[in-house]
PDB file of C-alpha atoms in Angstrom:
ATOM      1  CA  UNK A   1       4.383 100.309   7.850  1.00 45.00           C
ATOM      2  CA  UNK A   2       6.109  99.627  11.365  1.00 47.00           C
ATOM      3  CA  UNK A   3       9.894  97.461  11.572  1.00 47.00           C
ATOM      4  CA  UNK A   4       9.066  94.879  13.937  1.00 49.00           C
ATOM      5  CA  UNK A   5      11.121  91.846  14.639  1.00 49.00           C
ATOM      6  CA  UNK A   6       9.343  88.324  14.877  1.00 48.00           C
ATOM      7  CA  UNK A   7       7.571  88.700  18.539  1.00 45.00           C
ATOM      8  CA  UNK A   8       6.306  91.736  16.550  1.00 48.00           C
ATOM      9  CA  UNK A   9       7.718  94.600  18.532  1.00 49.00           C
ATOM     10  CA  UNK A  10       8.371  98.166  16.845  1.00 52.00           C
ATOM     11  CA  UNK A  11      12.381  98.394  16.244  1.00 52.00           C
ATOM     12  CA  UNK A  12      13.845 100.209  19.167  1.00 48.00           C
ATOM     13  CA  UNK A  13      15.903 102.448  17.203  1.00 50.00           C
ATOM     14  CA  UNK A  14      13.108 103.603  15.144  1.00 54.00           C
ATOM     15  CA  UNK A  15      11.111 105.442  17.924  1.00 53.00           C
ATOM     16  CA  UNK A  16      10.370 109.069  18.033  1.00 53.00           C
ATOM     17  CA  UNK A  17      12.949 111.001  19.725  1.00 51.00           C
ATOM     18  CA  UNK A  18      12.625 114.319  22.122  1.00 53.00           C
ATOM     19  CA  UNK A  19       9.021 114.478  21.234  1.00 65.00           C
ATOM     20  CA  UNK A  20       9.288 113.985  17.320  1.00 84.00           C
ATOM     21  CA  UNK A  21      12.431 116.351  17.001  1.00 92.00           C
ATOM     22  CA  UNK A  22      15.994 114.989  16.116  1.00 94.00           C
ATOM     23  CA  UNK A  23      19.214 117.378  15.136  1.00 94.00           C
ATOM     24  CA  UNK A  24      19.677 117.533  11.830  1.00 95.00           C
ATOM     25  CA  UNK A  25      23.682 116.423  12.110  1.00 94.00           C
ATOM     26  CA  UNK A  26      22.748 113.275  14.113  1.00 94.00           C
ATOM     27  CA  UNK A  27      19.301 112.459  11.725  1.00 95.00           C
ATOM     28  CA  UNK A  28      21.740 113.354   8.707  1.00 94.00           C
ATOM     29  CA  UNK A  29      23.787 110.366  10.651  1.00 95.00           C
ATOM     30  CA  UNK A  30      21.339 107.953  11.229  1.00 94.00           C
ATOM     31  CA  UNK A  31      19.259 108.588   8.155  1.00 94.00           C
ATOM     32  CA  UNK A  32      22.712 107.392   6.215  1.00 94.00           C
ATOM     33  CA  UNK A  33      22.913 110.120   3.962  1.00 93.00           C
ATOM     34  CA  UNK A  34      26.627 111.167   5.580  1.00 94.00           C
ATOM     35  CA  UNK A  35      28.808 108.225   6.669  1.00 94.00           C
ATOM     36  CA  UNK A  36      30.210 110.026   9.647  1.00 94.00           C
ATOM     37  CA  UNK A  37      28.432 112.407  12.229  1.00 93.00           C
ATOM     38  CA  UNK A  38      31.386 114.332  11.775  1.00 95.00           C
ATOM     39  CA  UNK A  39      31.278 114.432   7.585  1.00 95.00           C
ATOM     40  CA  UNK A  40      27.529 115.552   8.776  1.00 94.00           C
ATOM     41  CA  UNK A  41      28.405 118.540  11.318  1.00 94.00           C
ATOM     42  CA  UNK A  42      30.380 119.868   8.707  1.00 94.00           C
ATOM     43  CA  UNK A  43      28.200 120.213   6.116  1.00 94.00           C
ATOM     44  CA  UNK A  44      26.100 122.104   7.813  1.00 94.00           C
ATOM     45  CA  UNK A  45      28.520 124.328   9.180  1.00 94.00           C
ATOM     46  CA  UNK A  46      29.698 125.113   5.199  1.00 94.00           C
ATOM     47  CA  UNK A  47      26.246 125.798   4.295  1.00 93.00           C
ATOM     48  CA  UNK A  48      25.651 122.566   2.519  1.00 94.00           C
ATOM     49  CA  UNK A  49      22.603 121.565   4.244  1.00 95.00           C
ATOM     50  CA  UNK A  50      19.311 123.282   4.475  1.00 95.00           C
ATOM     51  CA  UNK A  51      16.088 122.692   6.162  1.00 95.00           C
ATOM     52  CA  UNK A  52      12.652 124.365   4.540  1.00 93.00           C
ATOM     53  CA  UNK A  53      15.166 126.331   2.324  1.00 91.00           C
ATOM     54  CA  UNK A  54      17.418 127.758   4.999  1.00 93.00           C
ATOM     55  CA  UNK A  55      20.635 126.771   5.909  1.00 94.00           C
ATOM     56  CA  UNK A  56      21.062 125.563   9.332  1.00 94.00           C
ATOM     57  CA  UNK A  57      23.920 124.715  11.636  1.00 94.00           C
ATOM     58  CA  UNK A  58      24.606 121.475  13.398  1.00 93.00           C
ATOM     59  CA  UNK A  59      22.292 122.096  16.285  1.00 93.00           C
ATOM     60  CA  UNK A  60      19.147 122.769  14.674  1.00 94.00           C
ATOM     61  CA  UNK A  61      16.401 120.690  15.488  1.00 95.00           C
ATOM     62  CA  UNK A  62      13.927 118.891  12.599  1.00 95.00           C
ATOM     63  CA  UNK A  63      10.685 117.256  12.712  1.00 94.00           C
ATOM     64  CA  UNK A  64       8.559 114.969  11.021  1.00 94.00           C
ATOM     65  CA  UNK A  65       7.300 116.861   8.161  1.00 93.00           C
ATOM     66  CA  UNK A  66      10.405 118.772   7.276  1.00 94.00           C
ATOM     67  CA  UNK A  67      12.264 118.802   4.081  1.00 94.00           C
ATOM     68  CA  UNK A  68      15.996 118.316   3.975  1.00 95.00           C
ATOM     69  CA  UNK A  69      18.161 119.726   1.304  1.00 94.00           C
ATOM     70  CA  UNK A  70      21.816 118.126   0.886  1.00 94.00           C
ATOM     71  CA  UNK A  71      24.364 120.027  -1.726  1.00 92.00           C
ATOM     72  CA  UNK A  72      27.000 117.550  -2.429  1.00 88.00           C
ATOM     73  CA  UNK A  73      28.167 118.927  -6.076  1.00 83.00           C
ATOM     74  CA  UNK A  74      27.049 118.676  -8.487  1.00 82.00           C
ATOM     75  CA  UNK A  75      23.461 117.433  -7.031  1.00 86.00           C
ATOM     76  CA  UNK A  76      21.304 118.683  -4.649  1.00 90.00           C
ATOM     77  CA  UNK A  77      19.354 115.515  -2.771  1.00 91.00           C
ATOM     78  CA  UNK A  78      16.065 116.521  -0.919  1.00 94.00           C
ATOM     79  CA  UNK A  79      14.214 114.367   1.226  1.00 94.00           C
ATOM     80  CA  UNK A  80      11.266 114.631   3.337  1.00 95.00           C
ATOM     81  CA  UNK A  81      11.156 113.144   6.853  1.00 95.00           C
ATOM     82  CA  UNK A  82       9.215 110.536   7.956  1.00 94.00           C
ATOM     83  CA  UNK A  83      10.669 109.542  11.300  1.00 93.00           C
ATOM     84  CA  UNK A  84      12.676 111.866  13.460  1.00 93.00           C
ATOM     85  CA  UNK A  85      15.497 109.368  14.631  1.00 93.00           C
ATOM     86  CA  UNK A  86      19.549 109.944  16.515  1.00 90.00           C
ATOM     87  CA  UNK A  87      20.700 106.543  16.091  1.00 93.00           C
ATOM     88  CA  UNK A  88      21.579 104.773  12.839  1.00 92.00           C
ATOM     89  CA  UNK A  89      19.549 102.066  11.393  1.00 91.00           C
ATOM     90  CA  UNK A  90      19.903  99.310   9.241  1.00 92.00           C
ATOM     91  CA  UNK A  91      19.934 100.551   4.938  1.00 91.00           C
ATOM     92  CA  UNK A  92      16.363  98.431   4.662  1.00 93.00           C
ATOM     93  CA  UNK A  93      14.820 100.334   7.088  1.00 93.00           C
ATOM     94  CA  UNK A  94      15.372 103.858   5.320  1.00 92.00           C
ATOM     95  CA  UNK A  95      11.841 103.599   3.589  1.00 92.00           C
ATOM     96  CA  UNK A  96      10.449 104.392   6.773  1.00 93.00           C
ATOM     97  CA  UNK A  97      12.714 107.392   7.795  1.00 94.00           C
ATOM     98  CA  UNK A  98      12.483 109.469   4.661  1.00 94.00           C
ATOM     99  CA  UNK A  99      10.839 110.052   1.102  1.00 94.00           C
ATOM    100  CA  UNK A 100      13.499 111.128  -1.755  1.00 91.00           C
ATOM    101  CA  UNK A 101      11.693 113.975  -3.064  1.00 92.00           C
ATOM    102  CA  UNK A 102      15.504 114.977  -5.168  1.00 88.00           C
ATOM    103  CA  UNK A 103      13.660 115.913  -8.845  1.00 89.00           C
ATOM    104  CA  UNK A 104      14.728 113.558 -12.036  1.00 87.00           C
ATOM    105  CA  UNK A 105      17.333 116.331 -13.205  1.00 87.00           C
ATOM    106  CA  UNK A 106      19.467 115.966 -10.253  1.00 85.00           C
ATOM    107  CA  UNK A 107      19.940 112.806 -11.188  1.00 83.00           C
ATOM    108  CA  UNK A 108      20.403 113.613 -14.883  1.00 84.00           C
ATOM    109  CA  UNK A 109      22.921 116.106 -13.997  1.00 82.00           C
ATOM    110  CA  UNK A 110      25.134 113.714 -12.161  1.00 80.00           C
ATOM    111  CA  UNK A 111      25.074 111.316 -15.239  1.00 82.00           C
ATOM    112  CA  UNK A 112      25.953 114.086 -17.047  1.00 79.00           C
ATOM    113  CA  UNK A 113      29.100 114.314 -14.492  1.00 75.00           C
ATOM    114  CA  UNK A 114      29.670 111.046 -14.678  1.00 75.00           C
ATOM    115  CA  UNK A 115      29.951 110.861 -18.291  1.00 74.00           C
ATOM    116  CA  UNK A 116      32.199 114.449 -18.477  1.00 70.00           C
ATOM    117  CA  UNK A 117      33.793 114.376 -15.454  1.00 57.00           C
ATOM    118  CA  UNK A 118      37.420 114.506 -16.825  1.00 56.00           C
ATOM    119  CA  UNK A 119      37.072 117.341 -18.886  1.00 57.00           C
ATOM    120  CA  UNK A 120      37.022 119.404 -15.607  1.00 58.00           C
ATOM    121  CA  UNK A 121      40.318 118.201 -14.902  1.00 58.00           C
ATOM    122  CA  UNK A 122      42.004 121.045 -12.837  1.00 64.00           C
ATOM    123  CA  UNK A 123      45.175 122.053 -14.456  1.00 61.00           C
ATOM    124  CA  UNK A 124      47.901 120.870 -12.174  1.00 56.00           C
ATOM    125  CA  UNK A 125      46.210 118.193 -10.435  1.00 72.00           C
ATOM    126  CA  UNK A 126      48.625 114.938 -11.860  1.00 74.00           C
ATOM    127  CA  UNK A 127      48.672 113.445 -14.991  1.00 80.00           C
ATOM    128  CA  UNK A 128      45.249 111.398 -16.056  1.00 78.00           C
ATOM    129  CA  UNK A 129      44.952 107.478 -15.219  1.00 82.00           C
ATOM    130  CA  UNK A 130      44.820 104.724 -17.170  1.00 86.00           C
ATOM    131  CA  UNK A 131      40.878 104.835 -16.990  1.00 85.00           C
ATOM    132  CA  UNK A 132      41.041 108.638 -17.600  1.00 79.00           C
ATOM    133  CA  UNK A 133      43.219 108.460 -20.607  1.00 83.00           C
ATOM    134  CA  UNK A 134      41.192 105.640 -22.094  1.00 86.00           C
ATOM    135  CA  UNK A 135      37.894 107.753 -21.380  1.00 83.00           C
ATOM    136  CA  UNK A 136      39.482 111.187 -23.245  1.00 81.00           C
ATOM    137  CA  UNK A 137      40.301 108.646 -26.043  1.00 82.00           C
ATOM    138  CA  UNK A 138      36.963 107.545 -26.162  1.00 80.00           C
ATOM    139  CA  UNK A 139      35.643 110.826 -26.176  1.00 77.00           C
ATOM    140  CA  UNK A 140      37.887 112.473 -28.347  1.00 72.00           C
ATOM    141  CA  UNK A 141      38.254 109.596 -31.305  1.00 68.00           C
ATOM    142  CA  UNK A 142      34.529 109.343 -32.791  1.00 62.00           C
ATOM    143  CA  UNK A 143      34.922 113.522 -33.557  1.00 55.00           C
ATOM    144  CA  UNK A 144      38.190 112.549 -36.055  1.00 55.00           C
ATOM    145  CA  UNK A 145      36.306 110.115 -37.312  1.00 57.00           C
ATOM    146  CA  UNK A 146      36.244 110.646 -41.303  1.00 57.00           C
ATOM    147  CA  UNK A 147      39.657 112.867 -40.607  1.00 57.00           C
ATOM    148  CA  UNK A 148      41.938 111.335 -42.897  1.00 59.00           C
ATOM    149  CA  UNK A 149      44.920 113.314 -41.270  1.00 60.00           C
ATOM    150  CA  UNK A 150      47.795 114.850 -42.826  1.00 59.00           C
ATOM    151  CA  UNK A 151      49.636 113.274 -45.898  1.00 62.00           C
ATOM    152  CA  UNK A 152      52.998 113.597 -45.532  1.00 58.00           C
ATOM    153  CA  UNK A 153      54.533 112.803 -48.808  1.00 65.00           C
ATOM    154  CA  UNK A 154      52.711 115.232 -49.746  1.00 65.00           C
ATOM    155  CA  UNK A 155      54.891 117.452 -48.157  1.00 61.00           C
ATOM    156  CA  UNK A 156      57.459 119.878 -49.378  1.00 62.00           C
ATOM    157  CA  UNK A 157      60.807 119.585 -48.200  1.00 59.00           C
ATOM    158  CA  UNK A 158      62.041 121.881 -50.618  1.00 57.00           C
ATOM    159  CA  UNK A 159      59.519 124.949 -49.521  1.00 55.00           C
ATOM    160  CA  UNK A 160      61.302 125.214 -46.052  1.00 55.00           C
ATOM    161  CA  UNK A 161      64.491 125.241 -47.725  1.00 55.00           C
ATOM    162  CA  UNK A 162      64.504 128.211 -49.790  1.00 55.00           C
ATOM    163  CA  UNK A 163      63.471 130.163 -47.255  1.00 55.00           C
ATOM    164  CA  UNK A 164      66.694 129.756 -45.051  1.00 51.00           C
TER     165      UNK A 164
END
């Protein structure tokens, strides 16, 4: 499956580069799985990126063949490469640059995220939004369901009293 344009020629950007090998920060780039080259660089330097199951820095060069690992918590995307390319392409053309190979409970794990993600609220970090609230409301009100509360006429006044 070749990108071609309507006098049928191969999209220029899509060509094998250096001999089928690309850097991993500028395919990381291109492949638009990091917004910036930048954002891309440094995940590699932290360790966050890792080639055949070792972690690589910036420089490292990757070929067609190779598979990708990106950690950006709390999933771990893997990809195989297709095409080794350094400039960015068009999102419809991605089919052609790389195969998701990230397993099914990646993706279950960042529902699970999704759904939770409040309760990991660091302590300090500003009171909860509107959205937040409503979510901990959510979450919290169908476990008191059936909890009638506490009756307070049936409280005793008098016990607290006497013990003064």
């Amino acid at each position: 499956m070749k990108s071609s344009d309507a006098s049928g020629n191969q999209h220029p950007s899509l060509g094998e580069g250096l001999g089928g090998l690309a850097r991993i920060d500028k395919w990381l780039w291109a492949a638009r799985i990091f917004k910036t080259r930048t954002i891309a660089s440094d995940a590699c330097k932290n360790g966050r990126v890792a080639v055949n199951g070792v972690n690589v820095k910036p420089a490292r060069m990757v070929k067609v063949g190779d598979t990708v690992s990106v950690r950006k918590p709390p999933v771990t995307y893997s990809f195989k490469i297709l095409k080794t390319i350094e400039q960015r392409v068009g999102a419809k053309l991605l089919p052609e640059i790389y195969e998701n190979v990230t397993p099914q409970e990646q993706y279950e794990l960042l529902e699970m995220s999704r759904i939770s993600g409040f309760v990991d609220r660091a302590r300090g970090t500003g009171r909860p939004t509107k959205k937040d609230r409503r979510q901990m409301d959510a979450f919290v009100m169908p476990s008191l369901e059936g909890f009638t509360g506490f009756d307070f006429d049936s409280w005793d006044d008098d016990d607290d009293e006497e013990e003064e």
